GROMACS .gro file of C-alpha atoms in nm:
model
  509
    1UNK     CA    1  -8.394  -9.201  20.409
    2UNK     CA    2  -8.599  -8.959  20.200
    3UNK     CA    3  -8.338  -8.632  20.262
    4UNK     CA    4  -8.131  -8.739  19.982
    5UNK     CA    5  -8.371  -8.792  19.695
    6UNK     CA    6  -8.489  -8.496  19.787
    7UNK     CA    7  -8.182  -8.317  19.789
    8UNK     CA    8  -8.042  -8.476  19.488
    9UNK     CA    9  -8.359  -8.304  19.330
   10UNK     CA   10  -8.288  -8.026  19.496
   11UNK     CA   11  -7.956  -8.053  19.294
   12UNK     CA   12  -8.070  -8.077  18.955
   13UNK     CA   13  -8.381  -7.870  18.996
   14UNK     CA   14  -8.190  -7.531  18.885
   15UNK     CA   15  -8.025  -7.781  18.569
   16UNK     CA   16  -8.351  -7.830  18.442
   17UNK     CA   17  -8.449  -7.515  18.480
   18UNK     CA   18  -8.184  -7.314  18.281
   19UNK     CA   19  -8.260  -7.192  17.994
   20UNK     CA   20  -7.886  -7.269  17.820
   21UNK     CA   21  -7.924  -7.648  17.924
   22UNK     CA   22  -8.325  -7.649  17.762
   23UNK     CA   23  -8.152  -7.526  17.502
   24UNK     CA   24  -7.867  -7.774  17.407
   25UNK     CA   25  -8.159  -8.042  17.539
   26UNK     CA   26  -8.410  -7.877  17.229
   27UNK     CA   27  -8.181  -7.893  16.988
   28UNK     CA   28  -8.059  -8.237  17.071
   29UNK     CA   29  -8.397  -8.390  17.005
   30UNK     CA   30  -8.431  -8.143  16.733
   31UNK     CA   31  -8.150  -8.339  16.552
   32UNK     CA   32  -8.155  -8.705  16.680
   33UNK     CA   33  -8.570  -8.764  16.614
   34UNK     CA   34  -8.582  -8.639  16.255
   35UNK     CA   35  -8.214  -8.809  16.213
   36UNK     CA   36  -8.398  -9.159  16.381
   37UNK     CA   37  -8.750  -9.049  16.121
   38UNK     CA   38  -8.577  -9.005  15.815
   39UNK     CA   39  -8.437  -9.370  15.821
   40UNK     CA   40  -8.731  -9.549  15.895
   41UNK     CA   41  -8.890  -9.366  15.653
   42UNK     CA   42  -8.638  -9.485  15.422
   43UNK     CA   43  -8.624  -9.824  15.548
   44UNK     CA   44  -9.053  -9.766  15.440
   45UNK     CA   45  -9.019  -9.616  15.078
   46UNK     CA   46  -8.752  -9.867  15.032
   47UNK     CA   47  -8.996 -10.129  15.116
   48UNK     CA   48  -9.277 -10.005  14.925
   49UNK     CA   49  -9.056  -9.913  14.624
   50UNK     CA   50  -8.957 -10.291  14.567
   51UNK     CA   51  -9.306 -10.422  14.627
   52UNK     CA   52  -9.421 -10.207  14.340
   53UNK     CA   53  -9.120 -10.255  14.093
   54UNK     CA   54  -9.176 -10.617  14.194
   55UNK     CA   55  -9.587 -10.564  14.095
   56UNK     CA   56  -9.464 -10.400  13.745
   57UNK     CA   57  -9.236 -10.683  13.680
   58UNK     CA   58  -9.520 -10.922  13.713
   59UNK     CA   59  -9.656 -10.722  13.531
   60UNK     CA   60  -9.405 -10.730  13.253
   61UNK     CA   61  -9.329 -11.118  13.282
   62UNK     CA   62  -9.740 -11.166  13.205
   63UNK     CA   63  -9.792 -10.928  12.901
   64UNK     CA   64  -9.491 -11.060  12.719
   65UNK     CA   65  -9.662 -11.399  12.822
   66UNK     CA   66 -10.029 -11.277  12.647
   67UNK     CA   67  -9.788 -11.121  12.371
   68UNK     CA   68  -9.601 -11.451  12.336
   69UNK     CA   69  -9.822 -11.672  12.063
   70UNK     CA   70  -9.859 -11.293  11.796
   71UNK     CA   71  -9.429 -11.301  11.851
   72UNK     CA   72  -9.361 -11.663  11.807
   73UNK     CA   73  -9.577 -11.626  11.440
   74UNK     CA   74  -9.388 -11.354  11.328
   75UNK     CA   75  -9.138 -11.562  11.039
   76UNK     CA   76  -9.036 -11.274  10.891
   77UNK     CA   77  -9.238 -10.972  10.635
   78UNK     CA   78  -9.513 -10.792  10.726
   79UNK     CA   79  -9.431 -10.679  11.182
   80UNK     CA   80  -9.727 -10.796  11.373
   81UNK     CA   81  -9.995 -10.497  11.515
   82UNK     CA   82  -9.917 -10.440  11.884
   83UNK     CA   83 -10.092 -10.185  11.981
   84UNK     CA   84 -10.367 -10.271  12.012
   85UNK     CA   85 -10.332 -10.527  12.293
   86UNK     CA   86 -10.067 -10.323  12.456
   87UNK     CA   87 -10.332 -10.044  12.503
   88UNK     CA   88 -10.568 -10.315  12.595
   89UNK     CA   89 -10.379 -10.443  12.905
   90UNK     CA   90 -10.129 -10.184  13.047
   91UNK     CA   91 -10.330  -9.878  13.243
   92UNK     CA   92 -10.188  -9.646  13.493
   93UNK     CA   93  -9.883  -9.465  13.518
   94UNK     CA   94  -9.767  -9.849  13.353
   95UNK     CA   95  -9.502  -9.778  13.001
   96UNK     CA   96  -9.445 -10.118  12.766
   97UNK     CA   97  -9.229 -10.067  12.475
   98UNK     CA   98  -9.213 -10.382  12.215
   99UNK     CA   99  -8.886 -10.417  12.058
  100UNK     CA  100  -8.729 -10.632  11.811
  101UNK     CA  101  -8.350 -10.781  11.741
  102UNK     CA  102  -8.333 -10.895  11.439
  103UNK     CA  103  -8.036 -11.199  11.385
  104UNK     CA  104  -7.810 -11.030  11.227
  105UNK     CA  105  -7.525 -10.905  11.412
  106UNK     CA  106  -7.622 -10.777  11.694
  107UNK     CA  107  -7.535 -10.389  11.852
  108UNK     CA  108  -7.751 -10.177  12.034
  109UNK     CA  109  -7.839 -10.004  11.705
  110UNK     CA  110  -7.983 -10.308  11.620
  111UNK     CA  111  -8.306 -10.297  11.846
  112UNK     CA  112  -8.565 -10.160  11.636
  113UNK     CA  113  -8.941 -10.062  11.863
  114UNK     CA  114  -9.245 -10.219  11.766
  115UNK     CA  115  -9.503 -10.068  12.022
  116UNK     CA  116  -9.574  -9.809  12.261
  117UNK     CA  117  -9.811  -9.815  12.538
  118UNK     CA  118  -9.910  -9.504  12.613
  119UNK     CA  119  -9.896  -9.473  12.181
  120UNK     CA  120  -9.577  -9.225  12.166
  121UNK     CA  121  -9.443  -9.023  11.785
  122UNK     CA  122  -9.177  -9.246  11.538
  123UNK     CA  123  -8.935  -8.952  11.624
  124UNK     CA  124  -8.950  -8.974  11.995
  125UNK     CA  125  -8.891  -9.363  11.984
  126UNK     CA  126  -8.611  -9.294  11.795
  127UNK     CA  127  -8.460  -9.044  12.082
  128UNK     CA  128  -8.557  -9.298  12.323
  129UNK     CA  129  -8.368  -9.587  12.185
  130UNK     CA  130  -8.093  -9.358  12.189
  131UNK     CA  131  -8.133  -9.282  12.553
  132UNK     CA  132  -8.161  -9.606  12.640
  133UNK     CA  133  -7.863  -9.673  12.515
  134UNK     CA  134  -7.680  -9.493  12.660
  135UNK     CA  135  -7.784  -9.619  12.998
  136UNK     CA  136  -7.633  -9.933  12.861
  137UNK     CA  137  -7.931 -10.189  12.931
  138UNK     CA  138  -7.879 -10.328  12.604
  139UNK     CA  139  -7.478 -10.441  12.618
  140UNK     CA  140  -7.623 -10.793  12.811
  141UNK     CA  141  -7.862 -10.855  12.587
  142UNK     CA  142  -7.652 -10.801  12.242
  143UNK     CA  143  -7.566 -11.190  12.182
  144UNK     CA  144  -7.831 -11.303  12.417
  145UNK     CA  145  -8.198 -11.373  12.415
  146UNK     CA  146  -8.279 -11.546  12.689
  147UNK     CA  147  -8.458 -11.542  13.034
  148UNK     CA  148  -8.539 -11.231  13.204
  149UNK     CA  149  -8.396 -10.950  13.352
  150UNK     CA  150  -8.511 -10.783  13.617
  151UNK     CA  151  -8.449 -10.408  13.643
  152UNK     CA  152  -8.442 -10.090  13.860
  153UNK     CA  153  -8.269  -9.796  13.733
  154UNK     CA  154  -8.406  -9.439  13.696
  155UNK     CA  155  -8.362  -9.257  13.377
  156UNK     CA  156  -8.489  -8.951  13.230
  157UNK     CA  157  -8.648  -9.019  12.920
  158UNK     CA  158  -8.671  -8.761  12.627
  159UNK     CA  159  -8.895  -8.558  12.715
  160UNK     CA  160  -8.716  -8.455  13.039
  161UNK     CA  161  -8.933  -8.663  13.250
  162UNK     CA  162  -8.851  -8.930  13.547
  163UNK     CA  163  -8.914  -9.300  13.449
  164UNK     CA  164  -8.818  -9.611  13.652
  165UNK     CA  165  -8.757  -9.936  13.414
  166UNK     CA  166  -8.823 -10.250  13.626
  167UNK     CA  167  -8.804 -10.525  13.339
  168UNK     CA  168  -8.672 -10.635  13.028
  169UNK     CA  169  -8.863 -10.959  12.910
  170UNK     CA  170  -8.716 -11.179  12.571
  171UNK     CA  171  -8.860 -11.362  12.357
  172UNK     CA  172  -8.711 -11.581  12.133
  173UNK     CA  173  -8.835 -11.662  11.799
  174UNK     CA  174  -8.679 -11.786  11.438
  175UNK     CA  175  -8.741 -11.397  11.259
  176UNK     CA  176  -8.446 -11.242  11.592
  177UNK     CA  177  -8.554 -11.206  11.954
  178UNK     CA  178  -8.827 -10.944  12.151
  179UNK     CA  179  -8.827 -10.760  12.439
  180UNK     CA  180  -9.068 -10.630  12.636
  181UNK     CA  181  -8.953 -10.320  12.859
  182UNK     CA  182  -9.180 -10.192  13.114
  183UNK     CA  183  -9.154  -9.885  13.352
  184UNK     CA  184  -9.307  -9.594  13.563
  185UNK     CA  185  -9.382  -9.260  13.487
  186UNK     CA  186  -9.520  -8.992  13.629
  187UNK     CA  187  -9.539  -8.914  14.021
  188UNK     CA  188  -9.464  -9.303  14.163
  189UNK     CA  189  -9.173  -9.270  13.935
  190UNK     CA  190  -9.069  -8.934  14.095
  191UNK     CA  191  -9.150  -9.054  14.459
  192UNK     CA  192  -8.971  -9.374  14.436
  193UNK     CA  193  -8.590  -9.348  14.593
  194UNK     CA  194  -8.379  -9.574  14.325
  195UNK     CA  195  -8.068  -9.397  14.184
  196UNK     CA  196  -8.106  -9.076  14.512
  197UNK     CA  197  -8.067  -9.063  14.826
  198UNK     CA  198  -8.420  -9.079  14.984
  199UNK     CA  199  -8.440  -8.704  15.074
  200UNK     CA  200  -8.399  -8.581  14.725
  201UNK     CA  201  -8.768  -8.737  14.697
  202UNK     CA  202  -9.060  -8.480  14.703
  203UNK     CA  203  -9.214  -8.647  15.038
  204UNK     CA  204  -8.883  -8.590  15.193
  205UNK     CA  205  -8.824  -8.261  15.108
  206UNK     CA  206  -9.087  -8.134  15.219
  207UNK     CA  207  -9.103  -8.329  15.537
  208UNK     CA  208  -8.787  -8.113  15.591
  209UNK     CA  209  -8.887  -7.799  15.466
  210UNK     CA  210  -9.141  -7.813  15.743
  211UNK     CA  211  -8.926  -7.981  15.994
  212UNK     CA  212  -8.660  -7.738  15.959
  213UNK     CA  213  -8.974  -7.445  15.963
  214UNK     CA  214  -9.047  -7.560  16.277
  215UNK     CA  215  -8.736  -7.595  16.462
  216UNK     CA  216  -8.632  -7.257  16.314
  217UNK     CA  217  -8.956  -7.139  16.523
  218UNK     CA  218  -8.874  -7.324  16.840
  219UNK     CA  219  -8.547  -7.244  16.851
  220UNK     CA  220  -8.598  -6.865  16.791
  221UNK     CA  221  -8.859  -6.751  16.977
  222UNK     CA  222  -8.593  -6.975  17.315
  223UNK     CA  223  -8.319  -6.778  17.178
  224UNK     CA  224  -8.520  -6.464  17.176
  225UNK     CA  225  -8.645  -6.502  17.549
  226UNK     CA  226  -8.273  -6.616  17.651
  227UNK     CA  227  -8.100  -6.237  17.450
  228UNK     CA  228  -8.396  -6.054  17.622
  229UNK     CA  229  -8.281  -6.208  17.984
  230UNK     CA  230  -7.892  -6.147  17.872
  231UNK     CA  231  -7.979  -5.807  17.760
  232UNK     CA  232  -8.143  -5.753  18.075
  233UNK     CA  233  -7.903  -5.861  18.263
  234UNK     CA  234  -7.603  -5.637  18.102
  235UNK     CA  235  -7.883  -5.363  18.186
  236UNK     CA  236  -7.927  -5.459  18.530
  237UNK     CA  237  -7.545  -5.461  18.583
  238UNK     CA  238  -7.519  -5.126  18.401
  239UNK     CA  239  -7.785  -4.962  18.670
  240UNK     CA  240  -7.607  -5.185  18.929
  241UNK     CA  241  -7.252  -5.000  18.832
  242UNK     CA  242  -7.432  -4.651  18.728
  243UNK     CA  243  -7.274  -4.601  18.397
  244UNK     CA  244  -7.583  -4.675  18.208
  245UNK     CA  245  -7.725  -4.446  17.877
  246UNK     CA  246  -7.967  -4.262  18.062
  247UNK     CA  247  -8.188  -4.296  17.700
  248UNK     CA  248  -8.190  -4.652  17.772
  249UNK     CA  249  -8.477  -4.842  17.919
  250UNK     CA  250  -8.567  -5.186  17.966
  251UNK     CA  251  -8.914  -5.197  17.740
  252UNK     CA  252  -8.625  -5.038  17.494
  253UNK     CA  253  -8.441  -5.351  17.512
  254UNK     CA  254  -8.728  -5.607  17.468
  255UNK     CA  255  -8.791  -5.772  17.217
  256UNK     CA  256  -9.068  -6.029  17.322
  257UNK     CA  257  -9.438  -5.872  17.356
  258UNK     CA  258  -9.461  -6.132  17.631
  259UNK     CA  259  -9.226  -5.957  17.831
  260UNK     CA  260  -9.314  -5.605  17.840
  261UNK     CA  261  -9.521  -5.633  18.193
  262UNK     CA  262  -9.237  -5.778  18.312
  263UNK     CA  263  -8.937  -5.497  18.142
  264UNK     CA  264  -9.238  -5.189  18.282
  265UNK     CA  265  -9.191  -5.334  18.600
  266UNK     CA  266  -8.849  -5.350  18.560
  267UNK     CA  267  -8.853  -4.992  18.506
  268UNK     CA  268  -9.075  -4.863  18.810
  269UNK     CA  269  -8.815  -5.081  19.015
  270UNK     CA  270  -8.527  -4.880  18.933
  271UNK     CA  271  -8.704  -4.512  18.904
  272UNK     CA  272  -8.795  -4.616  19.286
  273UNK     CA  273  -8.422  -4.682  19.371
  274UNK     CA  274  -8.313  -4.400  19.217
  275UNK     CA  275  -8.547  -4.203  19.394
  276UNK     CA  276  -8.467  -4.318  19.699
  277UNK     CA  277  -8.125  -4.298  19.670
  278UNK     CA  278  -8.187  -3.968  19.577
  279UNK     CA  279  -8.431  -3.908  19.882
  280UNK     CA  280  -8.162  -4.066  20.153
  281UNK     CA  281  -7.919  -3.867  19.952
  282UNK     CA  282  -8.170  -3.496  20.007
  283UNK     CA  283  -8.228  -3.611  20.392
  284UNK     CA  284  -7.885  -3.681  20.478
  285UNK     CA  285  -7.769  -3.347  20.418
  286UNK     CA  286  -8.103  -3.176  20.500
  287UNK     CA  287  -8.059  -3.391  20.864
  288UNK     CA  288  -7.641  -3.199  20.895
  289UNK     CA  289  -7.801  -2.894  20.854
  290UNK     CA  290  -8.051  -2.918  21.087
  291UNK     CA  291  -7.841  -3.083  21.351
  292UNK     CA  292  -7.530  -2.845  21.298
  293UNK     CA  293  -7.727  -2.574  21.301
  294UNK     CA  294  -7.729  -2.604  21.743
  295UNK     CA  295  -7.401  -2.713  21.754
  296UNK     CA  296  -7.222  -2.420  21.638
  297UNK     CA  297  -7.450  -2.185  21.846
  298UNK     CA  298  -7.349  -2.395  22.135
  299UNK     CA  299  -6.979  -2.364  22.028
  300UNK     CA  300  -7.056  -1.964  21.970
  301UNK     CA  301  -7.188  -1.941  22.342
  302UNK     CA  302  -6.889  -2.115  22.479
  303UNK     CA  303  -6.680  -1.814  22.404
  304UNK     CA  304  -6.808  -1.559  22.608
  305UNK     CA  305  -6.910  -1.865  22.867
  306UNK     CA  306  -6.509  -1.937  22.874
  307UNK     CA  307  -6.436  -1.530  22.947
  308UNK     CA  308  -6.663  -1.495  23.189
  309UNK     CA  309  -6.624  -1.780  23.430
  310UNK     CA  310  -6.292  -1.688  23.636
  311UNK     CA  311  -5.964  -1.917  23.580
  312UNK     CA  312  -5.963  -2.012  23.981
  313UNK     CA  313  -6.397  -2.155  23.920
  314UNK     CA  314  -6.189  -2.535  23.885
  315UNK     CA  315  -6.545  -2.673  23.831
  316UNK     CA  316  -6.675  -2.415  23.608
  317UNK     CA  317  -6.365  -2.448  23.372
  318UNK     CA  318  -6.444  -2.776  23.383
  319UNK     CA  319  -6.783  -2.843  23.258
  320UNK     CA  320  -6.720  -2.598  22.974
  321UNK     CA  321  -6.392  -2.806  22.880
  322UNK     CA  322  -6.645  -3.113  22.864
  323UNK     CA  323  -6.944  -2.918  22.715
  324UNK     CA  324  -6.686  -2.795  22.434
  325UNK     CA  325  -6.541  -3.211  22.406
  326UNK     CA  326  -6.895  -3.273  22.355
  327UNK     CA  327  -6.993  -3.052  22.132
  328UNK     CA  328  -6.740  -3.168  21.926
  329UNK     CA  329  -6.756  -3.556  21.945
  330UNK     CA  330  -7.177  -3.425  21.869
  331UNK     CA  331  -7.034  -3.266  21.563
  332UNK     CA  332  -6.771  -3.592  21.493
  333UNK     CA  333  -7.062  -3.750  21.505
  334UNK     CA  334  -7.339  -3.588  21.286
  335UNK     CA  335  -7.048  -3.570  21.017
  336UNK     CA  336  -7.025  -3.956  21.064
  337UNK     CA  337  -7.382  -4.025  21.041
  338UNK     CA  338  -7.398  -3.765  20.689
  339UNK     CA  339  -7.123  -3.989  20.588
  340UNK     CA  340  -7.301  -4.318  20.666
  341UNK     CA  341  -7.620  -4.237  20.512
  342UNK     CA  342  -7.486  -4.085  20.174
  343UNK     CA  343  -7.305  -4.391  20.142
  344UNK     CA  344  -7.567  -4.601  20.198
  345UNK     CA  345  -7.745  -4.464  19.906
  346UNK     CA  346  -7.407  -4.473  19.710
  347UNK     CA  347  -7.425  -4.877  19.717
  348UNK     CA  348  -7.783  -4.833  19.581
  349UNK     CA  349  -7.699  -4.601  19.287
  350UNK     CA  350  -7.297  -4.565  19.290
  351UNK     CA  351  -7.134  -4.282  19.057
  352UNK     CA  352  -6.945  -4.345  18.778
  353UNK     CA  353  -6.689  -4.072  18.724
  354UNK     CA  354  -6.387  -4.059  18.544
  355UNK     CA  355  -6.207  -3.907  18.847
  356UNK     CA  356  -5.820  -3.849  18.822
  357UNK     CA  357  -5.776  -3.965  19.178
  358UNK     CA  358  -5.342  -3.862  19.148
  359UNK     CA  359  -5.426  -3.509  19.170
  360UNK     CA  360  -5.687  -3.555  19.406
  361UNK     CA  361  -5.461  -3.741  19.702
  362UNK     CA  362  -5.188  -3.482  19.585
  363UNK     CA  363  -5.387  -3.231  19.710
  364UNK     CA  364  -5.561  -3.435  19.933
  365UNK     CA  365  -5.204  -3.525  20.160
  366UNK     CA  366  -5.088  -3.118  20.096
  367UNK     CA  367  -5.390  -3.066  20.346
  368UNK     CA  368  -5.278  -3.287  20.600
  369UNK     CA  369  -4.965  -3.249  20.623
  370UNK     CA  370  -4.977  -2.909  20.772
  371UNK     CA  371  -5.246  -3.088  21.055
  372UNK     CA  372  -4.933  -3.390  21.082
  373UNK     CA  373  -4.684  -3.173  21.174
  374UNK     CA  374  -4.839  -2.982  21.478
  375UNK     CA  375  -4.896  -3.366  21.664
  376UNK     CA  376  -4.587  -3.366  21.522
  377UNK     CA  377  -4.613  -3.687  21.291
  378UNK     CA  378  -4.527  -3.677  20.900
  379UNK     CA  379  -4.705  -3.824  20.623
  380UNK     CA  380  -4.515  -3.856  20.276
  381UNK     CA  381  -4.676  -3.954  19.956
  382UNK     CA  382  -4.580  -4.206  19.663
  383UNK     CA  383  -4.807  -4.160  19.398
  384UNK     CA  384  -4.812  -4.285  19.062
  385UNK     CA  385  -4.951  -3.964  18.830
  386UNK     CA  386  -5.241  -4.003  18.602
  387UNK     CA  387  -5.434  -4.297  18.762
  388UNK     CA  388  -5.827  -4.245  18.634
  389UNK     CA  389  -6.102  -4.413  18.858
  390UNK     CA  390  -6.422  -4.439  18.858
  391UNK     CA  391  -6.664  -4.301  19.122
  392UNK     CA  392  -6.644  -3.919  19.220
  393UNK     CA  393  -6.468  -3.683  19.352
  394UNK     CA  394  -6.704  -3.659  19.696
  395UNK     CA  395  -6.691  -4.026  19.757
  396UNK     CA  396  -6.300  -4.048  19.724
  397UNK     CA  397  -6.246  -3.815  19.994
  398UNK     CA  398  -6.430  -3.971  20.209
  399UNK     CA  399  -6.227  -4.249  20.182
  400UNK     CA  400  -5.896  -4.072  20.177
  401UNK     CA  401  -5.974  -3.855  20.456
  402UNK     CA  402  -6.126  -4.200  20.683
  403UNK     CA  403  -5.828  -4.394  20.602
  404UNK     CA  404  -5.548  -4.084  20.710
  405UNK     CA  405  -5.768  -3.998  21.070
  406UNK     CA  406  -5.753  -4.383  21.154
  407UNK     CA  407  -5.346  -4.380  21.102
  408UNK     CA  408  -5.297  -4.019  21.255
  409UNK     CA  409  -5.503  -4.095  21.551
  410UNK     CA  410  -5.299  -4.431  21.622
  411UNK     CA  411  -4.972  -4.300  21.489
  412UNK     CA  412  -4.724  -4.275  21.777
  413UNK     CA  413  -4.538  -3.891  21.777
  414UNK     CA  414  -4.204  -3.876  21.573
  415UNK     CA  415  -4.370  -4.138  21.338
  416UNK     CA  416  -4.429  -4.166  20.970
  417UNK     CA  417  -4.770  -4.240  20.788
  418UNK     CA  418  -4.681  -4.341  20.444
  419UNK     CA  419  -4.940  -4.321  20.135
  420UNK     CA  420  -4.856  -4.479  19.751
  421UNK     CA  421  -5.090  -4.519  19.482
  422UNK     CA  422  -4.982  -4.746  19.180
  423UNK     CA  423  -5.156  -4.926  18.939
  424UNK     CA  424  -5.160  -5.260  18.828
  425UNK     CA  425  -5.342  -5.330  18.468
  426UNK     CA  426  -5.732  -5.194  18.484
  427UNK     CA  427  -5.649  -5.147  18.937
  428UNK     CA  428  -5.534  -4.816  19.074
  429UNK     CA  429  -5.356  -4.990  19.424
  430UNK     CA  430  -5.380  -4.736  19.753
  431UNK     CA  431  -5.188  -4.792  20.000
  432UNK     CA  432  -5.191  -4.615  20.399
  433UNK     CA  433  -4.944  -4.747  20.631
  434UNK     CA  434  -4.879  -4.646  21.005
  435UNK     CA  435  -4.626  -4.703  21.243
  436UNK     CA  436  -4.907  -4.748  21.549
  437UNK     CA  437  -5.010  -4.992  21.788
  438UNK     CA  438  -5.146  -5.281  21.472
  439UNK     CA  439  -5.490  -5.480  21.506
  440UNK     CA  440  -5.467  -5.842  21.682
  441UNK     CA  441  -5.484  -6.070  21.393
  442UNK     CA  442  -5.812  -6.207  21.536
  443UNK     CA  443  -6.002  -5.823  21.485
  444UNK     CA  444  -5.804  -5.725  21.135
  445UNK     CA  445  -6.166  -5.784  20.963
  446UNK     CA  446  -6.359  -5.610  21.231
  447UNK     CA  447  -6.292  -5.293  21.244
  448UNK     CA  448  -6.450  -5.290  20.920
  449UNK     CA  449  -6.727  -5.371  21.149
  450UNK     CA  450  -7.006  -5.068  21.189
  451UNK     CA  451  -6.923  -4.910  21.565
  452UNK     CA  452  -6.630  -5.135  21.655
  453UNK     CA  453  -6.397  -4.957  21.783
  454UNK     CA  454  -6.049  -5.051  21.851
  455UNK     CA  455  -5.746  -4.905  22.046
  456UNK     CA  456  -5.444  -5.065  22.138
  457UNK     CA  457  -5.532  -5.384  22.333
  458UNK     CA  458  -5.897  -5.252  22.368
  459UNK     CA  459  -6.151  -5.370  22.136
  460UNK     CA  460  -6.527  -5.227  22.203
  461UNK     CA  461  -6.758  -5.319  21.997
  462UNK     CA  462  -7.102  -5.167  22.133
  463UNK     CA  463  -6.946  -4.851  22.301
  464UNK     CA  464  -6.746  -4.531  22.273
  465UNK     CA  465  -6.368  -4.469  22.412
  466UNK     CA  466  -6.450  -4.067  22.572
  467UNK     CA  467  -6.065  -4.012  22.504
  468UNK     CA  468  -6.032  -4.131  22.168
  469UNK     CA  469  -6.257  -3.982  21.971
  470UNK     CA  470  -6.265  -4.291  21.745
  471UNK     CA  471  -6.696  -4.448  21.712
  472UNK     CA  472  -6.639  -4.698  21.477
  473UNK     CA  473  -6.794  -4.588  21.181
  474UNK     CA  474  -6.481  -4.392  21.005
  475UNK     CA  475  -6.308  -4.758  20.856
  476UNK     CA  476  -6.701  -4.883  20.803
  477UNK     CA  477  -6.803  -4.611  20.565
  478UNK     CA  478  -6.451  -4.612  20.412
  479UNK     CA  479  -6.559  -4.959  20.321
  480UNK     CA  480  -6.871  -4.930  20.214
  481UNK     CA  481  -6.782  -4.618  19.904
  482UNK     CA  482  -6.473  -4.901  19.852
  483UNK     CA  483  -6.702  -5.195  19.741
  484UNK     CA  484  -6.997  -4.956  19.583
  485UNK     CA  485  -6.718  -4.850  19.359
  486UNK     CA  486  -6.641  -5.216  19.281
  487UNK     CA  487  -6.300  -5.190  19.544
  488UNK     CA  488  -6.232  -5.401  19.759
  489UNK     CA  489  -6.007  -5.299  20.143
  490UNK     CA  490  -5.830  -5.485  20.342
  491UNK     CA  491  -5.586  -5.448  20.641
  492UNK     CA  492  -5.259  -5.609  20.720
  493UNK     CA  493  -5.031  -5.578  21.002
  494UNK     CA  494  -4.670  -5.448  20.852
  495UNK     CA  495  -4.369  -5.688  20.982
  496UNK     CA  496  -4.202  -5.393  21.247
  497UNK     CA  497  -4.536  -5.279  21.404
  498UNK     CA  498  -4.814  -5.084  21.215
  499UNK     CA  499  -5.108  -5.148  21.024
  500UNK     CA  500  -5.146  -5.094  20.675
  501UNK     CA  501  -5.439  -5.054  20.499
  502UNK     CA  502  -5.471  -5.153  20.152
  503UNK     CA  503  -5.774  -5.067  19.914
  504UNK     CA  504  -5.780  -5.162  19.522
  505UNK     CA  505  -5.981  -4.989  19.274
  506UNK     CA  506  -6.179  -5.031  18.921
  507UNK     CA  507  -5.935  -4.811  18.678
  508UNK     CA  508  -6.225  -4.620  18.465
  509UNK     CA  509  -6.226  -4.712  18.155
   0.00000   0.00000   0.00000
């Protein structure tokens, strides 16, 4: 019962370990969280503003009530001195202005300032009246002097500062109409979300800047690591393809100090792998030379023995033939072993040099033509020109040699072996086809396995047919070389008998 949850967790774990997935989740969080917080803060700011406006409006009403006796006693003539009373009632960022409108025909220009707290110059009051006229708050008061009017209007005063007009209280008298206008100025007015979006408030702007800085730092760290890892991946692929610039290392690509030790270890590992490939190549050549020297000595020593053993001595002649065949087979095995070691080394560090495959293949077909004629067989080539592939000449020579040797060994006398080279987009297509016995369908993949030898209807996975000259290594070596440079190789039976070996190679770019 517990296996399913465990398997489900195992499937989900790689997803949540992905930097890209975590980066997307982080971006969603960075977008969702501030959005939610923004709306919550905006609602709280509106509630705070409403409470402050209500407080100022109530203060304006109380001031108007306190001033009413003095205002109602005015019947024309000398205006009452209200400045002293206002200075005693008003404090903080609250501003109060007392205006008077005579009973003459009412127009916006008919409103006159009588007092202000804090006190300002007469010129300032005239400018402010013009500003207030433009806001339109006097329009509804031109023909009325009744009741109170609550305001929540933002405007810029003549000094260039924000003010919030909070209330306008009317006090009717026989001489005209008095108005007590209250407003909020200074920092309280700047911080209110009235007449503008909440994000324009200083506190919201500050929070947004801090949040954006934090988001940029976190995302920069995330994408810096992601970019570094992708740079490592590209360099690793270039190293695997043997196409990197020798002067570039993981340490050079690294831009995150915490990954310096990782990059250094990668560089050391690459150096060790390259040294191992060079060592395998050197060992393959040295071992082949060490074995071939005594083999050559044995082969040369056979010549005088052949002359000294009489033709009538059947046992002696038979022994010499066995020694000669065994020497030839031993030489073939040494060559195959060298090619196997070189193929393994090329898997570690495959070459990626441009090779004009058309010319190389044509030259090899000319060389094999004579051997085919001696065996009463023909080789016909159909080679597209200017096909350039990525690898090395030695590697492609080994591939072609093993394919031609395999085709010649199975093709019957008088038959034709066709070799075709074409190009399709970024791929070179090489095909070697013979009219031999073909291969059973179950063994079409197995013929590329190491030490698998197939002779007509007889297959010997682990052994060697002493009369066939096949050791089950030629096609295996060809496949290793092809795959080491990013190509593919496969075998198909021909419709009227025979075998087709198809090789796809990457074009050099």
